[in-house]
Coordinates of C-alpha atoms and ligand atoms in Angstrom, one line a residue:
X1 CA -7.8 -22.7 20.3
X2 CA -4.3 -21.6 19.7
X3 CA -1.8 -23.7 17.7
X4 CA 1.8 -23.8 18.8
X5 CA 2.8 -21.7 15.8
X6 CA 0.3 -19.0 16.4
X7 CA 1.9 -16.0 18.0
X8 CA 0.4 -14.0 20.9
X9 CA -0.6 -10.7 19.3
X10 CA 1.3 -7.7 20.7
X11 CA -0.9 -5.3 22.7
X12 CA -1.3 -2.4 20.4
X13 CA -1.7 1.2 21.3
X14 CA -4.9 2.9 20.1
X15 CA -5.9 3.2 16.5
X16 CA -8.7 5.6 15.6
X17 CA -10.4 6.9 12.5
X18 CA -11.3 10.6 12.3
X19 CA -14.3 11.0 9.9
X20 CA -16.4 13.9 8.8
X21 CA -20.0 13.4 10.0
X22 CA -21.6 15.9 7.6
X23 CA -20.6 17.2 4.1
X24 CA -16.9 17.8 4.8
X25 CA -15.3 21.0 6.1
X26 CA -16.2 20.0 9.7
X27 CA -12.8 21.1 10.9
X28 CA -11.1 17.7 10.8
X29 CA -7.7 19.3 10.0
X30 CA -7.5 21.1 13.4
X31 CA -8.8 18.0 15.2
X32 CA -6.3 15.6 13.6
X33 CA -3.6 18.2 14.4
X34 CA -4.6 18.3 18.1
X35 CA -4.9 14.5 18.3
X36 CA -1.6 13.9 16.4
X37 CA 0.3 15.0 19.5
X38 CA -0.5 11.5 20.9
X39 CA -0.2 9.4 17.7
X40 CA 2.9 8.0 16.1
X41 CA 1.5 7.8 12.6
X42 CA -1.3 9.7 10.8
X43 CA -2.6 8.1 7.6
X44 CA -4.9 9.6 4.9
X45 CA -7.1 7.0 3.3
X46 CA -9.3 8.6 0.6
X47 CA -9.8 11.6 -1.6
X48 CA -7.1 13.7 -3.1
X49 CA -6.2 17.4 -3.2
X50 CA -9.9 18.2 -3.3
X51 CA -9.6 18.3 0.5
X52 CA -8.4 21.3 2.4
X53 CA -7.4 20.8 6.0
X54 CA -6.7 24.1 7.7
X55 CA -4.3 24.1 10.7
X56 CA -3.4 27.3 12.5
X57 CA -0.2 27.3 14.5
X58 CA 0.3 30.7 16.1
X59 CA 0.7 33.2 13.3
X60 CA 1.0 30.5 10.6
X61 CA -1.9 29.1 8.7
X62 CA -1.4 25.8 6.8
X63 CA -3.8 24.4 4.3
X64 CA -3.0 20.8 3.7
X65 CA -4.6 19.1 0.8
X66 CA -2.9 15.8 0.4
X67 CA -0.4 15.4 3.2
X68 CA -1.9 14.3 6.5
X69 CA -1.9 16.9 9.3
X70 CA 0.5 14.8 11.4
X71 CA 3.4 16.2 9.2
X72 CA 3.2 19.3 11.4
X73 CA 4.2 17.4 14.6
X74 CA 7.8 16.5 15.2
X75 CA 8.1 12.7 15.5
X76 CA 4.8 12.0 13.8
X77 CA 4.9 10.1 10.5
X78 CA 2.5 11.1 7.8
X79 CA 1.3 8.4 5.4
X80 CA -0.6 8.8 2.1
X81 CA -2.5 5.5 1.7
X82 CA -3.4 3.5 -1.4
X83 CA -7.0 4.8 -1.3
X84 CA -5.9 8.4 -2.1
X85 CA -5.7 9.7 -5.7
X86 CA -2.5 11.5 -6.0
X87 CA -1.7 14.4 -8.3
X88 CA 2.2 14.4 -8.2
X89 CA 2.4 18.1 -9.1
X90 CA 0.0 18.9 -6.2
X91 CA 2.1 16.8 -3.8
X92 CA 5.3 18.5 -4.9
X93 CA 3.8 21.9 -4.5
X94 CA 2.6 21.1 -1.1
X95 CA 6.0 19.7 0.0
X96 CA 7.6 22.9 -1.3
X97 CA 5.2 25.2 0.5
X98 CA 5.6 23.3 3.8
X99 CA 9.4 23.3 3.5
X100 CA 9.3 27.1 2.8
X101 CA 7.3 27.4 6.0
X102 CA 10.1 25.6 7.9
X103 CA 8.5 22.1 8.1
X104 CA 11.1 19.4 7.6
X105 CA 9.9 16.7 5.2
X106 CA 11.9 13.6 4.5
X107 CA 11.0 10.3 2.7
X108 CA 12.4 6.9 3.4
X109 CA 14.6 7.2 0.3
X110 CA 15.6 10.9 0.8
X111 CA 19.4 11.2 0.6
X112 CA 20.4 13.4 3.5
X113 CA 23.3 13.7 5.9
X114 CA 21.2 14.5 8.9
X115 CA 19.9 12.0 11.4
X116 CA 16.2 13.1 11.3
X117 CA 13.8 10.2 10.8
X118 CA 11.7 10.0 7.6
X119 CA 8.2 11.5 8.1
X120 CA 6.4 11.3 4.8
X121 CA 5.5 8.0 3.1
X122 CA 3.5 7.6 -0.1
X123 CA 1.8 4.4 -1.1
X124 CA 3.2 2.7 -4.2
X125 CA -0.4 1.5 -4.9
X126 CA -2.1 5.0 -4.8
X127 CA -3.6 5.9 -8.2
X128 CA -2.5 9.1 -10.0
X129 CA -4.4 12.1 -11.3
X130 CA -3.1 13.2 -14.6
X131 CA -4.0 16.3 -16.7
X132 CA -6.5 14.4 -18.9
X133 CA -8.5 13.7 -15.7
X134 CA -9.0 17.4 -15.2
X135 CA -9.7 18.0 -18.9
X136 CA -12.4 15.4 -18.9
X137 CA -13.9 16.6 -15.6
X138 CA -14.0 20.2 -16.7
X139 CA -15.6 19.4 -20.0
X140 CA -18.2 17.0 -18.5
X141 CA -19.2 19.4 -15.7
X142 CA -19.9 22.2 -18.2
X143 CA -21.5 20.0 -20.9
X144 CA -25.1 20.9 -21.6
X145 CA -27.6 18.4 -20.2
X146 CA -25.2 16.9 -17.6
X147 CA -26.1 16.9 -13.9
X148 CA -23.7 19.5 -12.5
X149 CA -22.0 18.2 -9.3
X150 CA -20.1 21.4 -8.5
X151 CA -16.8 19.5 -8.1
X152 CA -13.5 21.0 -7.0
X153 CA -12.2 20.5 -10.7
X154 CA -9.2 18.6 -9.5
X155 CA -9.9 15.5 -11.7
X156 CA -10.8 13.4 -8.7
X157 CA -13.8 11.6 -10.2
X158 CA -12.2 10.7 -13.6
X159 CA -9.1 9.4 -11.7
X160 CA -11.2 7.1 -9.6
X161 CA -13.1 6.0 -12.7
X162 CA -9.9 4.9 -14.3
X163 CA -8.9 3.1 -11.1
X164 CA -12.2 1.1 -11.0
X165 CA -12.1 0.6 -14.8
X166 CA -8.7 -1.0 -14.3
X167 CA -6.9 1.4 -16.6
X168 CA -5.4 3.7 -14.0
X169 CA -1.8 4.5 -13.5
X170 CA -0.4 4.0 -10.0
X171 CA 2.5 5.5 -8.1
X172 CA 4.6 2.4 -8.7
X173 CA 4.0 2.8 -12.5
X174 CA 5.1 6.5 -12.3
X175 CA 8.5 5.2 -11.3
X176 CA 8.8 3.0 -14.4
X177 CA 9.7 5.4 -17.3
X178 CA 8.9 3.0 -20.1
X179 CA 5.6 2.1 -18.7
X180 CA 4.8 5.8 -17.9
X181 CA 5.5 6.8 -21.5
X182 CA 3.4 4.0 -23.0
X183 CA 0.5 4.7 -20.5
X184 CA 0.5 8.4 -21.2
X185 CA 0.5 7.9 -24.9
X186 CA -2.4 5.4 -24.8
X187 CA -4.4 7.4 -22.3
X188 CA -4.0 10.7 -24.1
X189 CA -5.0 9.1 -27.5
X190 CA -8.2 7.8 -25.8
X191 CA -9.1 10.8 -23.6
X192 CA -8.3 13.4 -26.4
X193 CA -10.7 11.6 -28.7
X194 CA -13.4 11.4 -26.1
X195 CA -13.0 15.0 -25.0
X196 CA -12.9 16.3 -28.5
X197 CA -15.8 14.4 -29.9
X198 CA -18.0 14.9 -26.8
X199 CA -17.0 18.4 -25.7
X200 CA -14.9 19.8 -28.5
X201 CA -11.9 20.1 -26.2
X202 CA -8.4 20.9 -27.5
X203 CA -6.1 17.8 -27.3
X204 CA -3.3 17.4 -24.8
X205 CA 0.3 16.7 -25.9
X206 CA 1.4 13.2 -24.6
X207 CA 5.2 13.9 -25.2
X208 CA 5.2 17.1 -23.1
X209 CA 3.1 15.4 -20.4
X210 CA 5.6 12.5 -20.3
X211 CA 8.6 14.8 -19.9
X212 CA 6.9 16.7 -17.1
X213 CA 5.7 13.6 -15.2
X214 CA 9.0 11.8 -15.6
X215 CA 10.7 14.7 -13.9
X216 CA 8.1 14.8 -11.2
X217 CA 8.6 11.0 -10.7
X218 CA 12.2 11.6 -9.7
X219 CA 11.1 13.9 -6.9
X220 CA 8.3 11.7 -5.7
X221 CA 10.3 8.5 -5.7
X222 CA 12.1 9.1 -2.3
X223 CA 8.7 9.1 -0.5
X224 CA 7.3 5.9 -2.1
X225 CA 7.0 2.6 -0.2
X226 CA 4.5 -0.1 0.7
X227 CA 2.5 1.9 3.2
X228 CA 0.3 -1.1 4.1
X229 CA 3.4 -2.9 5.4
X230 CA 4.6 0.2 7.2
X231 CA 1.2 0.7 8.9
X232 CA 0.7 -3.0 9.9
X233 CA 4.2 -3.2 11.3
X234 CA 3.7 0.0 13.3
X235 CA 0.5 -1.4 14.8
X236 CA 2.0 -4.8 15.5
X237 CA 4.9 -2.9 17.2
X238 CA 2.5 -1.2 19.6
X239 CA 2.5 2.2 17.9
X240 CA -0.7 4.3 17.7
X241 CA -2.1 5.1 14.3
X242 CA -4.7 7.8 13.4
X243 CA -6.6 7.5 10.2
X244 CA -7.4 10.9 8.7
X245 CA -10.7 11.0 6.8
X246 CA -11.3 13.6 4.0
X247 CA -14.6 15.0 2.9
X248 CA -17.5 13.7 4.9
X249 CA -20.1 10.9 5.3
X250 CA -22.7 12.6 3.1
X251 CA -20.1 12.9 0.3
X252 CA -19.2 9.2 0.4
X253 CA -19.6 7.5 -2.9
X254 CA -21.9 4.8 -1.5
X255 CA -23.6 6.4 1.5
X256 CA -23.8 10.1 0.6
X257 CA -26.3 12.2 -1.3
X258 CA -25.5 10.4 -4.6
X259 CA -24.8 11.7 -7.3
X260 CA -23.8 14.9 -5.4
X261 CA -20.9 13.2 -3.7
X262 CA -17.1 12.7 -4.2
X263 CA -15.8 9.6 -5.8
X264 CA -14.2 7.8 -2.8
X265 CA -15.1 6.0 0.4
X266 CA -15.0 8.9 2.8
X267 CA -16.6 6.9 5.6
X268 CA -14.7 4.9 8.2
X269 CA -14.9 1.7 6.1
X270 CA -12.6 3.5 3.6
X271 CA -9.8 3.5 6.3
X272 CA -9.4 -0.3 5.9
X273 CA -9.5 -0.5 2.1
X274 CA -7.7 2.8 1.7
X275 CA -4.7 1.8 3.8
X276 CA -4.5 -2.0 3.9
X277 CA -5.1 -2.1 7.7
X278 CA -7.8 -4.7 8.6
X279 CA -11.0 -3.4 10.2
X280 CA -10.3 -5.6 13.2
X281 CA -7.2 -3.4 13.9
X282 CA -9.3 -0.2 14.3
X283 CA -10.3 0.6 17.9
X284 CA -12.5 3.6 17.6
X285 CA -14.2 6.0 15.2
X286 CA -14.4 9.7 16.0
X287 CA -17.0 11.7 14.1
X288 CA -16.4 15.4 13.6
X289 CA -19.4 17.7 13.3
X290 CA -19.9 21.4 13.2
X291 CA -22.3 22.8 15.8
X292 CA -24.4 23.7 12.7
X293 CA -24.2 22.5 9.1
X294 CA -22.5 23.5 5.8
X295 CA -22.0 22.1 2.3
X296 CA -20.2 23.3 -0.8
X297 CA -21.2 22.4 -4.3
X298 CA -24.6 21.2 -5.6
X299 CA -26.9 18.7 -3.9
X300 CA -29.6 18.3 -1.3
X301 CA -29.2 20.0 2.1
X302 CA -32.5 19.7 4.1
X303 CA -31.7 22.3 6.8
X304 CA -30.2 24.9 4.5
X305 CA -30.8 28.5 5.4
X306 CA -30.9 30.3 2.0
X307 CA -31.7 33.8 3.3
X308 CA -30.1 36.4 5.6
X309 CA -29.7 33.9 8.5
X310 CA -27.6 31.7 6.2
X311 CA -25.5 34.7 5.2
X312 CA -25.1 35.6 8.9
X313 CA -23.8 32.1 9.7
X314 CA -21.4 32.2 6.7
X315 CA -20.0 35.5 7.9
X316 CA -19.6 34.5 11.5
X317 CA -18.2 31.1 10.7
X318 CA -16.1 32.4 7.8
X319 CA -17.6 29.7 5.7
X320 CA -15.6 29.8 2.4
X321 CA -14.0 26.8 0.9
X322 CA -10.3 26.2 1.9
X323 CA -9.5 24.9 -1.6
X324 CA -11.7 26.7 -4.0
X325 CA -12.7 29.8 -1.9
X326 CA -16.4 29.1 -2.8
X327 CA -19.0 30.3 -0.3
X328 CA -20.3 27.4 1.7
X329 CA -24.1 26.9 2.0
X330 CA -25.1 27.1 5.7
X331 CA -27.9 25.6 7.8
X332 CA -28.9 24.3 11.2
X333 CA -27.6 21.1 12.8
X334 CA -29.3 18.0 11.3
X335 CA -29.6 15.3 13.9
X336 CA -31.2 12.6 11.7
X337 CA -28.1 13.0 9.5
X338 CA -25.8 12.7 12.5
X339 CA -27.6 9.6 13.6
X340 CA -27.1 8.2 10.1
X341 CA -23.4 9.1 10.2
X342 CA -23.1 7.4 13.5
X343 CA -24.6 4.2 12.1
X344 CA -22.6 4.1 8.9
X345 CA -19.3 4.9 10.5
X346 CA -19.7 3.3 13.9
X347 CA -19.0 6.6 15.6
X348 CA -18.5 6.3 19.3
X349 CA -17.1 9.8 20.0
X350 CA -18.2 13.1 18.5
X351 CA -16.1 16.2 18.2
X352 CA -18.1 19.4 17.9
X353 CA -16.4 22.3 16.2
X354 CA -17.2 25.9 15.7
X355 CA -19.4 26.1 18.7
X356 CA -18.5 29.7 19.2
X357 CA -20.1 30.7 15.9
X358 CA -23.5 30.3 17.6
X359 CA -22.6 32.4 20.6
X360 CA -24.8 35.4 19.8
X361 CA -28.0 33.6 18.8
X362 CA -31.0 34.1 21.0
X363 CA -32.3 30.7 20.0
X364 CA -30.9 27.8 18.0
X365 CA -33.1 25.6 15.9
X366 CA -31.9 22.0 15.6
X367 CA -33.5 19.5 13.2
X368 CA -34.6 16.5 15.3
X369 CA -36.5 14.5 12.6
X370 CA -37.9 14.6 9.1
X371 CA -41.3 14.5 7.6
X372 CA -41.4 13.1 4.1
X373 CA -44.8 13.1 2.3
X374 CA -46.5 13.8 5.5
X375 CA -44.9 10.8 7.3
X376 CA -42.4 11.2 10.2
X377 CA -39.2 9.3 9.4
X378 CA -35.6 9.0 10.5
X379 CA -34.6 7.2 7.3
X380 CA -32.3 9.1 4.9
X381 CA -33.7 8.9 1.4
X382 CA -31.6 7.1 -1.3
X383 CA -32.7 9.5 -4.0
X384 CA -32.2 13.2 -4.5
X385 CA -36.0 13.6 -5.2
X386 CA -36.6 12.1 -1.7
X387 CA -34.4 14.8 -0.2
X388 CA -36.4 17.5 -1.9
X389 CA -39.5 16.3 -0.1
X390 CA -38.0 16.4 3.3
X391 CA -39.6 18.8 5.8
X392 CA -37.3 19.2 8.7
X393 CA -38.8 19.1 12.2
X394 CA -37.1 21.7 14.3
X395 CA -36.7 22.1 18.1
X396 CA -35.6 25.5 19.2
X397 CA -32.9 25.4 21.9
X398 CA -32.2 28.5 23.9
X399 CA -29.1 30.3 22.9
X400 CA -26.4 31.1 25.5
X401 CA -25.5 34.6 24.3
X402 CA -22.1 34.4 26.1
X403 CA -18.7 34.0 24.6
X404 CA -17.4 30.5 24.4
X405 CA -14.4 31.3 22.1
X406 CA -11.3 29.8 23.6
X407 CA -13.0 28.0 26.5
X408 CA -11.0 24.9 27.4
X409 CA -12.8 23.6 30.5
X410 CA -16.2 22.1 30.7
X411 CA -17.2 24.0 33.8
X412 CA -16.4 27.3 32.1
X413 CA -19.1 26.7 29.4
X414 CA -22.4 28.5 29.9
X415 CA -25.1 26.0 31.2
X416 CA -27.1 26.5 28.0
X417 CA -24.0 25.5 25.9
X418 CA -23.6 22.4 27.9
X419 CA -27.3 21.7 27.5
X420 CA -26.9 22.0 23.7
X421 CA -24.0 19.5 23.7
X422 CA -25.9 17.2 26.0
X423 CA -28.9 17.4 23.7
X424 CA -26.7 16.3 20.7
X425 CA -25.3 13.4 22.8
X426 CA -28.8 12.3 23.8
X427 CA -30.2 12.5 20.3
X428 CA -27.3 10.8 18.5
X429 CA -26.2 8.3 21.1
X430 CA -22.6 9.2 20.7
X431 CA -20.5 10.9 23.5
X432 CA -19.0 14.3 22.9
X433 CA -15.3 13.8 23.6
X434 CA -13.9 17.1 22.4
X435 CA -15.2 20.6 21.5
X436 CA -13.4 23.1 19.4
X437 CA -13.9 26.7 20.5
X438 CA -11.6 28.4 18.0
X439 CA -9.1 27.7 15.3
X440 CA -5.9 27.4 17.4
X441 CA -4.6 24.2 18.9
X442 CA -5.1 25.6 22.4
X443 CA -8.8 26.5 21.8
X444 CA -9.9 23.0 22.5
X445 CA -11.8 21.4 25.2
X446 CA -10.9 17.7 25.7
X447 CA -12.8 15.3 28.1
X448 CA -10.8 13.0 30.3
X449 CA -12.5 9.9 29.3
X450 CA -11.9 10.6 25.6
X451 CA -8.2 11.4 26.3
X452 CA -7.8 8.3 28.3
X453 CA -9.3 6.1 25.6
X454 CA -7.1 7.5 22.9
X455 CA -4.0 7.3 25.1
X456 CA -3.5 11.1 25.0
X457 CA -0.9 12.6 27.3
X458 CA -2.2 14.5 30.3
X459 CA -2.4 18.2 29.5
X460 CA -3.4 21.2 31.4
X461 CA -6.1 21.8 28.8
X462 CA -8.0 18.7 30.0
X463 CA -11.2 19.0 31.8
X464 CA -12.7 16.6 34.3
X465 CA -15.1 14.0 32.9
X466 CA -18.7 14.5 33.7
X467 CA -20.1 12.7 36.6
Ligands
IMP501 P1 -14.9 16.3 -6.1 O1 -14.5 15.6 -4.9 O2 -14.0 17.4 -6.6 O3 -15.3 15.4 -7.3 O4 -16.3 17.1 -5.8 C1 -17.5 16.4 -5.5 C2 -18.3 17.1 -4.5 O5 -17.7 17.0 -3.2 C3 -18.5 18.6 -4.7 O6 -19.8 19.0 -4.2 C4 -17.4 19.2 -3.9 O7 -17.7 20.5 -3.5 C5 -17.4 18.3 -2.7 N1 -16.1 18.2 -2.0 C6 -15.0 17.6 -2.4 N2 -14.0 17.7 -1.5 C7 -14.5 18.4 -0.5 C8 -14.0 18.9 0.8 O8 -12.9 18.6 1.2 N3 -14.9 19.6 1.6 C9 -16.2 19.9 1.2 N4 -16.7 19.5 0.1 C10 -15.9 18.8 -0.8

């Protein structure tokens, strides 16, 4: 029933969430960059500068930590949503680096004589990371007897703790000098005391901190707005919005390998709470997975290859953290985990990255199920001790031993590569819509049906959809 006041909703263009289907580092940066060609807005919804999204454009390599990859496309607006924890210094550093590389960055309040449109918007409701968050995290991670998570040491966890504890400082508060001074003074008194008594840490100086952050506030201010309003208006006006996930499903605070997770909702549900866009406004979820598996930091990893094979994958895939440089742990593709990621996120399309890393292998083991305590199961344990008892069941698929690097057409893939992808589709129930065969934008294979659903412009790279 429609009342006379109720308006006919405008037909919107597509909205999609790009989510990591494993433990992060799946190559979301490149995928969001490729997709952003067809989206008006790209919005980050969770995490902070613990993420490292690598985008390679010709001879230039960009590592974006906070700013969504859409910033690299002319005409695309980049939004940092309320679900992100923002270190103002990291944001300003990133803006500076991008500008030095020739990327134009403008906020809605940037004073400028030119006619270019603003392209970076920061939520006034995003919580801030301050130096005491890093202090507490470093001390806690190294304290004897604590479970070491192997964090990125960016203060992410303690900032989310303050958010949930309702004692955090938000971007809107940063712009209020009196409140900023008072908050820093109170927080430093408390955190200095905790850090000193528990970890014997040297205290931080609240006055120096206030001066530094008050200066930063002036530079951040031109980018600040109500991004929920911006995004909802964009969608209502028929514009397409891509939600850029950070980290991955298994690092999600609720659904990941707790406690070896990050502190935010990295899964697709986070896109709604982390931006203020309703779940009903999201059309599709795209899960990004490597053709194998990696993780950084501590925690369970059922298909990990600790020996020479793991080293070989790391070397071929150049598996070192984009943010911390830490070597990534490597292992085979884990299909029970992908099925779980599909369920939790509602993934309809998969994007498979780094396929070419497997090119030289004679055979490729893939985990098709788990045995826990002698029983076959597809359920992901809730507890770390459950993971330790997992015995992966492997199926060996024949390797293709032909180069796939740079292949952009389905019919140019070796038949065994195609069989590998089809096996992943069959086992996960999600369609493969895109395959990344190298770090460059052009080294991407995009299926017609996927492109059509996302409203992507026709490109020569496109391949015919399978019959
Ligand atoms: P935090 O996010 O710094 O608190 O770290 C928690 C865990 O998540 C650690 O194991 C990190 O290595 C991992 N982590 C955080 N961000 C990323 C990411 O962008 N890629 C991969 N792992 C990450």
